[in-house]
PDB file of C-alpha atoms in Angstrom:
ATOM      1  CA  MET X  12      12.599  -5.909 -29.762  1.00  0.00           C
ATOM      2  CA  ALA X  13      16.183  -6.888 -28.869  1.00  0.00           C
ATOM      3  CA  VAL X  14      17.090  -3.334 -28.582  1.00  0.00           C
ATOM      4  CA  TYR X  15      14.202  -2.620 -26.353  1.00  0.00           C
ATOM      5  CA  LEU X  16      15.060  -5.524 -23.952  1.00  0.00           C
ATOM      6  CA  LEU X  17      18.708  -4.515 -23.820  1.00  0.00           C
ATOM      7  CA  ARG X  18      17.727  -0.819 -22.825  1.00  0.00           C
ATOM      8  CA  ARG X  19      15.505  -1.975 -20.261  1.00  0.00           C
ATOM      9  CA  LEU X  20      17.967  -4.562 -18.786  1.00  0.00           C
ATOM     10  CA  ILE X  21      20.709  -1.740 -18.549  1.00  0.00           C
ATOM     11  CA  GLN X  22      18.277   0.412 -16.752  1.00  0.00           C
ATOM     12  CA  ALA X  23      17.500  -2.561 -14.284  1.00  0.00           C
ATOM     13  CA  VAL X  24      21.150  -3.100 -13.407  1.00  0.00           C
ATOM     14  CA  ILE X  25      21.660   0.639 -13.006  1.00  0.00           C
ATOM     15  CA  THR X  26      18.661   0.928 -10.609  1.00  0.00           C
ATOM     16  CA  VAL X  27      19.894  -2.076  -8.504  1.00  0.00           C
ATOM     17  CA  PHE X  28      23.407  -0.592  -8.281  1.00  0.00           C
ATOM     18  CA  VAL X  29      21.934   2.691  -7.114  1.00  0.00           C
ATOM     19  CA  VAL X  30      19.769   1.015  -4.449  1.00  0.00           C
ATOM     20  CA  VAL X  31      22.893  -0.842  -3.165  1.00  0.00           C
ATOM     21  CA  SER X  32      24.898   2.214  -3.000  1.00  0.00           C
ATOM     22  CA  LEU X  33      22.004   4.136  -1.069  1.00  0.00           C
ATOM     23  CA  ALA X  34      21.530   1.296   1.423  1.00  0.00           C
ATOM     24  CA  PHE X  35      25.312   1.424   2.207  1.00  0.00           C
ATOM     25  CA  VAL X  36      25.113   5.178   2.633  1.00  0.00           C
ATOM     26  CA  LEU X  37      22.029   5.298   4.614  1.00  0.00           C
ATOM     27  CA  GLY X  38      23.321   2.647   6.821  1.00  0.00           C
ATOM     28  CA  ARG X  39      26.629   4.422   7.655  1.00  0.00           C
ATOM     29  CA  LEU X  40      24.812   7.580   8.265  1.00  0.00           C
ATOM     30  CA  THR X  41      23.285   6.090  11.387  1.00  0.00           C
ATOM     31  CA  GLY X  42      26.707   5.639  12.908  1.00  0.00           C
ATOM     32  CA  SER X  43      28.460   2.465  14.019  1.00  0.00           C
ATOM     33  CA  PRO X  44      26.315  -0.320  15.609  1.00  0.00           C
ATOM     34  CA  ALA X  45      28.788  -1.426  18.068  1.00  0.00           C
ATOM     35  CA  ALA X  46      27.105   0.520  21.091  1.00  0.00           C
ATOM     36  CA  SER X  47      23.701  -1.213  20.347  1.00  0.00           C
ATOM     37  CA  LEU X  48      25.252  -4.584  19.957  1.00  0.00           C
ATOM     38  CA  LEU X  49      27.140  -4.524  23.280  1.00  0.00           C
ATOM     39  CA  PRO X  50      25.307  -4.479  26.757  1.00  0.00           C
ATOM     40  CA  ASP X  51      25.103  -1.241  28.549  1.00  0.00           C
ATOM     41  CA  THR X  52      28.091  -2.111  30.765  1.00  0.00           C
ATOM     42  CA  ALA X  53      30.456  -2.331  27.907  1.00  0.00           C
ATOM     43  CA  SER X  54      33.355   0.122  28.154  1.00  0.00           C
ATOM     44  CA  GLU X  55      34.621   2.629  25.281  1.00  0.00           C
ATOM     45  CA  ALA X  56      37.420   0.218  24.806  1.00  0.00           C
ATOM     46  CA  ASP X  57      35.069  -2.565  24.065  1.00  0.00           C
ATOM     47  CA  ILE X  58      33.135  -0.433  21.646  1.00  0.00           C
ATOM     48  CA  ALA X  59      35.979   0.622  19.778  1.00  0.00           C
ATOM     49  CA  ALA X  60      37.356  -3.015  19.779  1.00  0.00           C
ATOM     50  CA  LEU X  61      33.886  -4.207  18.110  1.00  0.00           C
ATOM     51  CA  ASN X  62      33.933  -1.116  15.676  1.00  0.00           C
ATOM     52  CA  THR X  63      37.402  -2.343  14.626  1.00  0.00           C
ATOM     53  CA  GLN X  64      36.326  -5.759  14.170  1.00  0.00           C
ATOM     54  CA  LEU X  65      33.395  -4.792  11.937  1.00  0.00           C
ATOM     55  CA  GLY X  66      35.563  -2.618   9.879  1.00  0.00           C
ATOM     56  CA  PHE X  67      33.865   0.585  10.988  1.00  0.00           C
ATOM     57  CA  ASP X  68      37.353   2.401  11.824  1.00  0.00           C
ATOM     58  CA  ARG X  69      38.279   2.390   8.151  1.00  0.00           C
ATOM     59  CA  PRO X  70      37.596   5.260   5.783  1.00  0.00           C
ATOM     60  CA  PRO X  71      34.074   5.183   4.441  1.00  0.00           C
ATOM     61  CA  LEU X  72      35.196   4.875   0.957  1.00  0.00           C
ATOM     62  CA  THR X  73      37.357   2.000   1.617  1.00  0.00           C
ATOM     63  CA  GLN X  74      34.190   0.318   3.293  1.00  0.00           C
ATOM     64  CA  TYR X  75      32.124   1.114   0.317  1.00  0.00           C
ATOM     65  CA  PHE X  76      34.393  -0.349  -2.313  1.00  0.00           C
ATOM     66  CA  ASP X  77      34.851  -3.410   0.123  1.00  0.00           C
ATOM     67  CA  TYR X  78      31.069  -3.704   0.188  1.00  0.00           C
ATOM     68  CA  LEU X  79      30.733  -3.547  -3.515  1.00  0.00           C
ATOM     69  CA  GLY X  80      33.477  -6.116  -3.947  1.00  0.00           C
ATOM     70  CA  GLY X  81      31.647  -8.403  -1.582  1.00  0.00           C
ATOM     71  CA  VAL X  82      28.317  -7.779  -3.365  1.00  0.00           C
ATOM     72  CA  PHE X  83      29.729  -8.526  -6.854  1.00  0.00           C
ATOM     73  CA  GLY X  84      31.396 -11.670  -5.319  1.00  0.00           C
ATOM     74  CA  GLY X  85      28.210 -12.892  -3.971  1.00  0.00           C
ATOM     75  CA  SER X  86      29.154 -11.988  -0.288  1.00  0.00           C
ATOM     76  CA  PHE X  87      26.818  -9.846   1.606  1.00  0.00           C
ATOM     77  CA  GLY X  88      28.337 -10.164   4.990  1.00  0.00           C
ATOM     78  CA  ASP X  89      27.240 -11.892   8.177  1.00  0.00           C
ATOM     79  CA  SER X  90      24.623 -10.683  10.351  1.00  0.00           C
ATOM     80  CA  TYR X  91      25.665  -8.722  13.395  1.00  0.00           C
ATOM     81  CA  ARG X  92      23.001 -10.393  15.567  1.00  0.00           C
ATOM     82  CA  GLN X  93      23.543 -13.828  14.291  1.00  0.00           C
ATOM     83  CA  GLN X  94      27.360 -14.253  14.187  1.00  0.00           C
ATOM     84  CA  GLY X  95      28.432 -16.805  11.446  1.00  0.00           C
ATOM     85  CA  THR X  96      25.097 -16.552   9.473  1.00  0.00           C
ATOM     86  CA  SER X  97      25.195 -14.930   6.121  1.00  0.00           C
ATOM     87  CA  SER X  98      22.801 -11.909   5.922  1.00  0.00           C
ATOM     88  CA  MET X  99      21.507 -12.971   2.519  1.00  0.00           C
ATOM     89  CA  THR X 100      20.765 -16.408   3.813  1.00  0.00           C
ATOM     90  CA  ILE X 101      18.646 -14.792   6.579  1.00  0.00           C
ATOM     91  CA  VAL X 102      16.878 -12.697   3.995  1.00  0.00           C
ATOM     92  CA  LEU X 103      16.154 -15.552   1.664  1.00  0.00           C
ATOM     93  CA  GLU X 104      14.688 -17.671   4.397  1.00  0.00           C
ATOM     94  CA  ARG X 105      12.191 -14.976   4.926  1.00  0.00           C
ATOM     95  CA  LEU X 106      11.355 -14.306   1.287  1.00  0.00           C
ATOM     96  CA  PRO X 107       9.178 -17.188   0.337  1.00  0.00           C
ATOM     97  CA  ALA X 108       6.669 -16.146   3.081  1.00  0.00           C
ATOM     98  CA  THR X 109       6.553 -12.440   1.672  1.00  0.00           C
ATOM     99  CA  LEU X 110       6.054 -13.768  -1.906  1.00  0.00           C
ATOM    100  CA  GLN X 111       3.296 -16.176  -0.870  1.00  0.00           C
ATOM    101  CA  LEU X 112       1.252 -13.490   1.043  1.00  0.00           C
ATOM    102  CA  GLY X 113       2.025 -10.667  -1.548  1.00  0.00           C
ATOM    103  CA  ALA X 114       1.401 -12.777  -4.650  1.00  0.00           C
ATOM    104  CA  THR X 115      -1.876 -14.224  -3.088  1.00  0.00           C
ATOM    105  CA  GLY X 116      -3.354 -10.854  -1.980  1.00  0.00           C
ATOM    106  CA  PHE X 117      -2.353  -9.239  -5.344  1.00  0.00           C
ATOM    107  CA  LEU X 118      -3.726 -11.838  -7.643  1.00  0.00           C
ATOM    108  CA  ILE X 119      -6.961 -12.184  -5.660  1.00  0.00           C
ATOM    109  CA  GLY X 120      -7.557  -8.433  -5.659  1.00  0.00           C
ATOM    110  CA  LEU X 121      -6.696  -8.157  -9.354  1.00  0.00           C
ATOM    111  CA  ALA X 122      -8.959 -10.898 -10.360  1.00  0.00           C
ATOM    112  CA  LEU X 123     -11.994  -9.701  -8.181  1.00  0.00           C
ATOM    113  CA  ALA X 124     -11.498  -6.197  -9.869  1.00  0.00           C
ATOM    114  CA  PHE X 125     -11.503  -7.744 -13.431  1.00  0.00           C
ATOM    115  CA  CYS X 126     -14.650  -9.911 -12.695  1.00  0.00           C
ATOM    116  CA  ALA X 127     -16.696  -7.040 -10.958  1.00  0.00           C
ATOM    117  CA  VAL X 128     -15.869  -4.344 -13.654  1.00  0.00           C
ATOM    118  CA  LEU X 129     -16.314  -6.581 -16.658  1.00  0.00           C
ATOM    119  CA  THR X 130     -19.520  -7.845 -15.199  1.00  0.00           C
ATOM    120  CA  VAL X 131     -20.767  -4.204 -14.887  1.00  0.00           C
ATOM    121  CA  HIS X 132     -19.693  -3.118 -18.179  1.00  0.00           C
ATOM    122  CA  LEU X 133     -21.088  -6.280 -19.984  1.00  0.00           C
ATOM    123  CA  SER X 134     -24.464  -6.068 -18.147  1.00  0.00           C
ATOM    124  CA  GLY X 135     -24.873  -2.384 -18.150  1.00  0.00           C
ATOM    125  CA  PHE X 136     -25.982  -2.667 -14.520  1.00  0.00           C
ATOM    126  CA  TRP X 137     -24.450   0.883 -13.540  1.00  0.00           C
ATOM    127  CA  SER X 138     -26.023   0.951 -10.068  1.00  0.00           C
ATOM    128  CA  LEU X 139     -23.595  -1.906  -9.283  1.00  0.00           C
ATOM    129  CA  ARG X 140     -20.887   0.103 -10.400  1.00  0.00           C
ATOM    130  CA  GLY X 141     -21.693   2.933  -7.964  1.00  0.00           C
ATOM    131  CA  LEU X 142     -21.870   0.443  -5.106  1.00  0.00           C
ATOM    132  CA  LEU X 143     -18.662  -1.150  -5.953  1.00  0.00           C
ATOM    133  CA  LEU X 144     -16.808   2.267  -6.244  1.00  0.00           C
ATOM    134  CA  GLY X 145     -18.558   3.376  -3.049  1.00  0.00           C
ATOM    135  CA  LEU X 146     -17.283   0.401  -1.128  1.00  0.00           C
ATOM    136  CA  GLY X 147     -13.888   0.911  -2.551  1.00  0.00           C
ATOM    137  CA  ALA X 148     -13.740   4.516  -1.386  1.00  0.00           C
ATOM    138  CA  ALA X 149     -14.734   3.258   2.219  1.00  0.00           C
ATOM    139  CA  ARG X 150     -11.974   0.700   2.119  1.00  0.00           C
ATOM    140  CA  LEU X 151      -9.348   3.223   1.092  1.00  0.00           C
ATOM    141  CA  ALA X 152     -10.531   5.466   4.166  1.00  0.00           C
ATOM    142  CA  VAL X 153      -9.557   2.393   6.469  1.00  0.00           C
ATOM    143  CA  PRO X 154      -5.746   1.996   6.991  1.00  0.00           C
ATOM    144  CA  ASP X 155      -4.444  -1.716   6.453  1.00  0.00           C
ATOM    145  CA  PHE X 156      -3.472  -2.011  10.045  1.00  0.00           C
ATOM    146  CA  LEU X 157      -6.920  -1.021  11.232  1.00  0.00           C
ATOM    147  CA  PHE X 158      -8.605  -3.175   8.531  1.00  0.00           C
ATOM    148  CA  GLY X 159      -6.402  -6.227   9.536  1.00  0.00           C
ATOM    149  CA  LEU X 160      -7.454  -5.623  13.160  1.00  0.00           C
ATOM    150  CA  LEU X 161     -11.179  -5.353  12.427  1.00  0.00           C
ATOM    151  CA  LEU X 162     -10.843  -8.823  10.544  1.00  0.00           C
ATOM    152  CA  VAL X 163      -9.171 -10.360  13.713  1.00  0.00           C
ATOM    153  CA  LEU X 164     -11.900  -9.050  16.014  1.00  0.00           C
ATOM    154  CA  VAL X 165     -14.690 -10.253  13.854  1.00  0.00           C
ATOM    155  CA  PHE X 166     -13.363 -13.521  12.366  1.00  0.00           C
ATOM    156  CA  SER X 167     -10.963 -14.628  14.991  1.00  0.00           C
ATOM    157  CA  VAL X 168     -12.037 -13.204  18.430  1.00  0.00           C
ATOM    158  CA  SER X 169     -15.991 -13.076  17.817  1.00  0.00           C
ATOM    159  CA  LEU X 170     -16.602 -15.911  15.502  1.00  0.00           C
ATOM    160  CA  GLY X 171     -13.433 -18.137  15.965  1.00  0.00           C
ATOM    161  CA  TRP X 172     -13.395 -19.119  12.390  1.00  0.00           C
ATOM    162  CA  LEU X 173      -9.945 -18.007  11.565  1.00  0.00           C
ATOM    163  CA  PRO X 174      -6.424 -17.954  13.329  1.00  0.00           C
ATOM    164  CA  SER X 175      -5.426 -14.635  14.224  1.00  0.00           C
ATOM    165  CA  LEU X 176      -1.561 -15.153  13.807  1.00  0.00           C
ATOM    166  CA  ALA X 177       0.659 -16.900  11.285  1.00  0.00           C
ATOM    167  CA  GLY X 178       1.149 -20.597  12.031  1.00  0.00           C
ATOM    168  CA  PRO X 179       1.077 -24.027  10.415  1.00  0.00           C
ATOM    169  CA  ASN X 180      -2.770 -23.774   9.931  1.00  0.00           C
ATOM    170  CA  PRO X 181      -3.243 -23.003   6.089  1.00  0.00           C
ATOM    171  CA  LEU X 182      -6.191 -20.675   6.994  1.00  0.00           C
ATOM    172  CA  SER X 183      -3.753 -18.475   8.683  1.00  0.00           C
ATOM    173  CA  ILE X 184      -3.099 -16.682   5.269  1.00  0.00           C
ATOM    174  CA  VAL X 185      -6.804 -15.756   4.791  1.00  0.00           C
ATOM    175  CA  MET X 186      -7.133 -12.623   6.670  1.00  0.00           C
ATOM    176  CA  PRO X 187      -3.738 -10.964   5.773  1.00  0.00           C
ATOM    177  CA  ALA X 188      -4.412 -11.930   2.110  1.00  0.00           C
ATOM    178  CA  VAL X 189      -7.839 -10.472   2.224  1.00  0.00           C
ATOM    179  CA  THR X 190      -6.522  -7.188   3.775  1.00  0.00           C
ATOM    180  CA  ILE X 191      -4.116  -7.003   0.842  1.00  0.00           C
ATOM    181  CA  ALA X 192      -6.586  -8.195  -1.862  1.00  0.00           C
ATOM    182  CA  THR X 193      -9.289  -5.559  -0.726  1.00  0.00           C
ATOM    183  CA  ALA X 194      -6.838  -2.583  -1.109  1.00  0.00           C
ATOM    184  CA  GLN X 195      -5.637  -4.086  -4.450  1.00  0.00           C
ATOM    185  CA  PHE X 196      -9.274  -4.394  -5.672  1.00  0.00           C
ATOM    186  CA  VAL X 197      -9.991  -0.747  -5.149  1.00  0.00           C
ATOM    187  CA  VAL X 198      -6.858   0.240  -7.170  1.00  0.00           C
ATOM    188  CA  TYR X 199      -7.458  -2.111 -10.247  1.00  0.00           C
ATOM    189  CA  SER X 200     -11.187  -1.662 -10.269  1.00  0.00           C
ATOM    190  CA  ARG X 201     -11.149   2.118 -10.506  1.00  0.00           C
ATOM    191  CA  LEU X 202      -8.259   1.926 -12.896  1.00  0.00           C
ATOM    192  CA  LEU X 203      -9.943  -0.418 -15.209  1.00  0.00           C
ATOM    193  CA  ASP X 204     -13.381   1.183 -15.137  1.00  0.00           C
ATOM    194  CA  ASN X 205     -12.027   4.402 -16.109  1.00  0.00           C
ATOM    195  CA  SER X 206      -9.900   2.914 -18.753  1.00  0.00           C
ATOM    196  CA  LEU X 207     -12.833   0.988 -20.146  1.00  0.00           C
ATOM    197  CA  THR X 208     -14.987   4.191 -20.169  1.00  0.00           C
ATOM    198  CA  THR X 209     -12.239   6.285 -21.823  1.00  0.00           C
ATOM    199  CA  GLU X 210     -11.681   3.680 -24.642  1.00  0.00           C
ATOM    200  CA  SER X 211     -15.566   3.151 -25.069  1.00  0.00           C
ATOM    201  CA  GLY X 212     -15.775   6.635 -26.463  1.00  0.00           C
ATOM    202  CA  GLN X 213     -13.075   6.142 -29.096  1.00  0.00           C
ATOM    203  CA  ASP X 214     -13.873   6.168 -32.869  1.00  0.00           C
ATOM    204  CA  TYR X 215     -12.807   2.584 -33.535  1.00  0.00           C
ATOM    205  CA  VAL X 216     -15.380   1.424 -30.993  1.00  0.00           C
ATOM    206  CA  ARG X 217     -18.187   3.283 -32.813  1.00  0.00           C
ATOM    207  CA  THR X 218     -16.932   1.650 -36.076  1.00  0.00           C
ATOM    208  CA  ALA X 219     -17.236  -1.810 -34.474  1.00  0.00           C
ATOM    209  CA  TYR X 220     -20.940  -1.062 -33.374  1.00  0.00           C
ATOM    210  CA  ALA X 221     -21.586   0.208 -36.804  1.00  0.00           C
ATOM    211  CA  ARG X 222     -20.477  -3.083 -38.156  1.00  0.00           C
ATOM    212  CA  GLY X 223     -23.199  -4.650 -36.156  1.00  0.00           C
ATOM    213  CA  GLU X 224     -20.850  -6.472 -33.640  1.00  0.00           C
ATOM    214  CA  ARG X 225     -22.346  -7.365 -30.286  1.00  0.00           C
ATOM    215  CA  ARG X 226     -21.548  -5.528 -27.020  1.00  0.00           C
ATOM    216  CA  SER X 227     -19.727  -8.259 -25.448  1.00  0.00           C
ATOM    217  CA  THR X 228     -17.626  -8.836 -28.612  1.00  0.00           C
ATOM    218  CA  VAL X 229     -16.637  -5.304 -28.923  1.00  0.00           C
ATOM    219  CA  LEU X 230     -15.784  -4.970 -25.117  1.00  0.00           C
ATOM    220  CA  LEU X 231     -13.717  -8.133 -24.953  1.00  0.00           C
ATOM    221  CA  ARG X 232     -11.924  -8.035 -28.459  1.00  0.00           C
ATOM    222  CA  GLU X 233     -11.708  -4.359 -29.148  1.00  0.00           C
ATOM    223  CA  ILE X 234     -11.843  -2.190 -25.975  1.00  0.00           C
ATOM    224  CA  LEU X 235     -10.275  -4.454 -23.329  1.00  0.00           C
ATOM    225  CA  PRO X 236      -6.813  -4.979 -24.947  1.00  0.00           C
ATOM    226  CA  ASN X 237      -6.453  -1.285 -25.171  1.00  0.00           C
ATOM    227  CA  ALA X 238      -7.766  -0.600 -21.659  1.00  0.00           C
ATOM    228  CA  LEU X 239      -5.267  -3.184 -20.202  1.00  0.00           C
ATOM    229  CA  LEU X 240      -2.349  -0.974 -20.972  1.00  0.00           C
ATOM    230  CA  PRO X 241      -2.683   1.426 -18.049  1.00  0.00           C
ATOM    231  CA  VAL X 242      -3.452  -1.381 -15.782  1.00  0.00           C
ATOM    232  CA  LEU X 243      -0.296  -3.316 -16.815  1.00  0.00           C
ATOM    233  CA  THR X 244       1.824  -0.234 -16.106  1.00  0.00           C
ATOM    234  CA  VAL X 245       0.383   0.343 -12.602  1.00  0.00           C
ATOM    235  CA  SER X 246       0.532  -3.421 -11.690  1.00  0.00           C
ATOM    236  CA  GLY X 247       4.087  -3.677 -12.332  1.00  0.00           C
ATOM    237  CA  ILE X 248       4.895  -0.810 -10.166  1.00  0.00           C
ATOM    238  CA  ASN X 249       2.297  -1.831  -7.517  1.00  0.00           C
ATOM    239  CA  LEU X 250       3.431  -5.375  -7.259  1.00  0.00           C
ATOM    240  CA  GLY X 251       7.116  -4.444  -6.827  1.00  0.00           C
ATOM    241  CA  THR X 252       6.132  -1.853  -4.233  1.00  0.00           C
ATOM    242  CA  LEU X 253       3.771  -4.353  -2.508  1.00  0.00           C
ATOM    243  CA  LEU X 254       6.377  -7.098  -2.097  1.00  0.00           C
ATOM    244  CA  GLY X 255       8.783  -4.729  -0.350  1.00  0.00           C
ATOM    245  CA  GLY X 256       6.091  -2.983   1.655  1.00  0.00           C
ATOM    246  CA  LEU X 257       4.233  -5.563   3.643  1.00  0.00           C
ATOM    247  CA  VAL X 258       5.669  -4.427   6.879  1.00  0.00           C
ATOM    248  CA  ILE X 259       2.225  -3.445   8.325  1.00  0.00           C
ATOM    249  CA  VAL X 260       0.335  -6.273   7.410  1.00  0.00           C
ATOM    250  CA  GLU X 261       3.143  -8.811   8.367  1.00  0.00           C
ATOM    251  CA  ALA X 262       3.318  -6.872  11.769  1.00  0.00           C
ATOM    252  CA  VAL X 263      -0.395  -7.175  12.494  1.00  0.00           C
ATOM    253  CA  PHE X 264      -0.772 -10.900  11.758  1.00  0.00           C
ATOM    254  CA  ALA X 265       2.914 -11.836  12.952  1.00  0.00           C
ATOM    255  CA  TRP X 266       3.648 -13.106   9.368  1.00  0.00           C
ATOM    256  CA  PRO X 267       7.288 -14.202   9.200  1.00  0.00           C
ATOM    257  CA  GLY X 268       8.138 -12.379   6.028  1.00  0.00           C
ATOM    258  CA  LEU X 269      10.707  -9.972   4.788  1.00  0.00           C
ATOM    259  CA  GLY X 270       8.999  -6.851   5.883  1.00  0.00           C
ATOM    260  CA  GLN X 271       9.033  -7.859   9.573  1.00  0.00           C
ATOM    261  CA  LEU X 272      12.641  -8.922   9.322  1.00  0.00           C
ATOM    262  CA  MET X 273      13.513  -5.594   7.871  1.00  0.00           C
ATOM    263  CA  LEU X 274      11.739  -3.709  10.690  1.00  0.00           C
ATOM    264  CA  THR X 275      13.441  -5.795  13.303  1.00  0.00           C
ATOM    265  CA  SER X 276      16.952  -5.442  11.728  1.00  0.00           C
ATOM    266  CA  VAL X 277      16.433  -1.693  11.445  1.00  0.00           C
ATOM    267  CA  PHE X 278      15.684  -1.466  15.171  1.00  0.00           C
ATOM    268  CA  SER X 279      18.619  -3.506  16.137  1.00  0.00           C
ATOM    269  CA  ARG X 280      21.036  -1.796  13.471  1.00  0.00           C
ATOM    270  CA  ASP X 281      21.852  -5.080  11.918  1.00  0.00           C
ATOM    271  CA  PHE X 282      23.322  -3.291   8.824  1.00  0.00           C
ATOM    272  CA  PRO X 283      24.103  -6.310   6.728  1.00  0.00           C
ATOM    273  CA  VAL X 284      20.593  -7.862   6.939  1.00  0.00           C
ATOM    274  CA  VAL X 285      19.017  -4.367   6.136  1.00  0.00           C
ATOM    275  CA  GLN X 286      21.326  -4.030   3.125  1.00  0.00           C
ATOM    276  CA  SER X 287      20.664  -7.550   1.988  1.00  0.00           C
ATOM    277  CA  GLY X 288      17.026  -6.960   2.341  1.00  0.00           C
ATOM    278  CA  LEU X 289      17.196  -3.805   0.231  1.00  0.00           C
ATOM    279  CA  VAL X 290      19.076  -5.583  -2.425  1.00  0.00           C
ATOM    280  CA  VAL X 291      16.538  -8.313  -2.498  1.00  0.00           C
ATOM    281  CA  ILE X 292      13.608  -5.893  -2.685  1.00  0.00           C
ATOM    282  CA  ALA X 293      15.189  -3.763  -5.320  1.00  0.00           C
ATOM    283  CA  THR X 294      15.975  -6.840  -7.460  1.00  0.00           C
ATOM    284  CA  LEU X 295      12.225  -8.004  -7.161  1.00  0.00           C
ATOM    285  CA  PHE X 296      10.964  -4.629  -7.913  1.00  0.00           C
ATOM    286  CA  VAL X 297      13.213  -4.410 -10.994  1.00  0.00           C
ATOM    287  CA  VAL X 298      12.467  -7.931 -12.242  1.00  0.00           C
ATOM    288  CA  VAL X 299       8.664  -7.436 -12.031  1.00  0.00           C
ATOM    289  CA  ASN X 300       8.824  -4.238 -13.886  1.00  0.00           C
ATOM    290  CA  LEU X 301      11.231  -5.742 -16.473  1.00  0.00           C
ATOM    291  CA  CYS X 302       8.737  -8.340 -17.078  1.00  0.00           C
ATOM    292  CA  VAL X 303       5.814  -5.862 -17.307  1.00  0.00           C
ATOM    293  CA  ASP X 304       7.841  -3.701 -19.651  1.00  0.00           C
ATOM    294  CA  VAL X 305       8.454  -6.692 -21.937  1.00  0.00           C
ATOM    295  CA  LEU X 306       4.796  -7.749 -21.883  1.00  0.00           C
ATOM    296  CA  TYR X 307       4.161  -4.022 -22.547  1.00  0.00           C
ATOM    297  CA  GLY X 308       6.314  -4.199 -25.463  1.00  0.00           C
ATOM    298  CA  PHE X 309       4.389  -7.191 -27.035  1.00  0.00           C
ATOM    299  CA  VAL X 310       1.087  -5.793 -26.277  1.00  0.00           C
ATOM    300  CA  ASP X 311       1.952  -2.190 -27.641  1.00  0.00           C
ATOM    301  CA  PRO X 312       4.505  -2.130 -30.189  1.00  0.00           C
ATOM    302  CA  ARG X 313       4.862   1.656 -29.867  1.00  0.00           C
ATOM    303  CA  ALA X 314       6.557   1.175 -26.392  1.00  0.00           C
ATOM    304  CA  ARG X 315       9.514  -0.467 -28.028  1.00  0.00           C
ATOM    305  CA  VAL X 316      10.588   2.908 -29.594  1.00  0.00           C
ATOM    306  CA  ARG X 317      10.531   4.860 -26.350  1.00  0.00           C
TER     307      ARG X 317
END
């Protein structure tokens, strides 16, 4: 198990390093930001002076190694738009809002999927299964931004029950969380249903029934642990991607999270904030998947030798 963990940890470090390097390269490919930071009346001399101040007059390789040195030293540079403020500080200020929204939507969707699918398989009420899968297909046909807007029109504009935008009201998280949770529900309900159906046809299940065990016992003790393996795999990748990809939902509900910050920073060419945001997102993705890999190794010992 120690070798398995060490291998996964090395892979995680390499992944973060690659993302950091790509963030630097992609940022420099868009050109220097001086022209967008200065007013339209700025002269060429003013633009050149700001480029020199920001270090864009140096060779790209020198800039890259200076950036890596700063990252390894814990310095990610100051924001171009908020002079004197660390870009990482700005990113970390927005991170809790993204974690709150992403984790809430993810956990609600996952819990609902487990409850619905297990209810169907325990009761044998297969018509309910068809209804759930049909509703799931309908939800997937509606983009997140449109689904969020429909929620706003119904529950905020028409009924006046919920606030439409983020704010101090605790209920402001309900609609964005529901938007995320319904999409997550569709993914995990289909995945878990398919996994349970596949495992139900295995020999060990028929053997358990031959021993006289009840349906609920076989499902929960024999089938479910094996059916969880693909769900664990997808959930790790999905959660990491979700935390870094809430731009649309955050924009619809004006949620002050990391996704909205990254979008604004890209438009304003605030490279240090974009790079710091990518580092944080990559780290979150790697940490989540590392935890899932560790859990997978405990659940399925065969994964430790891969």
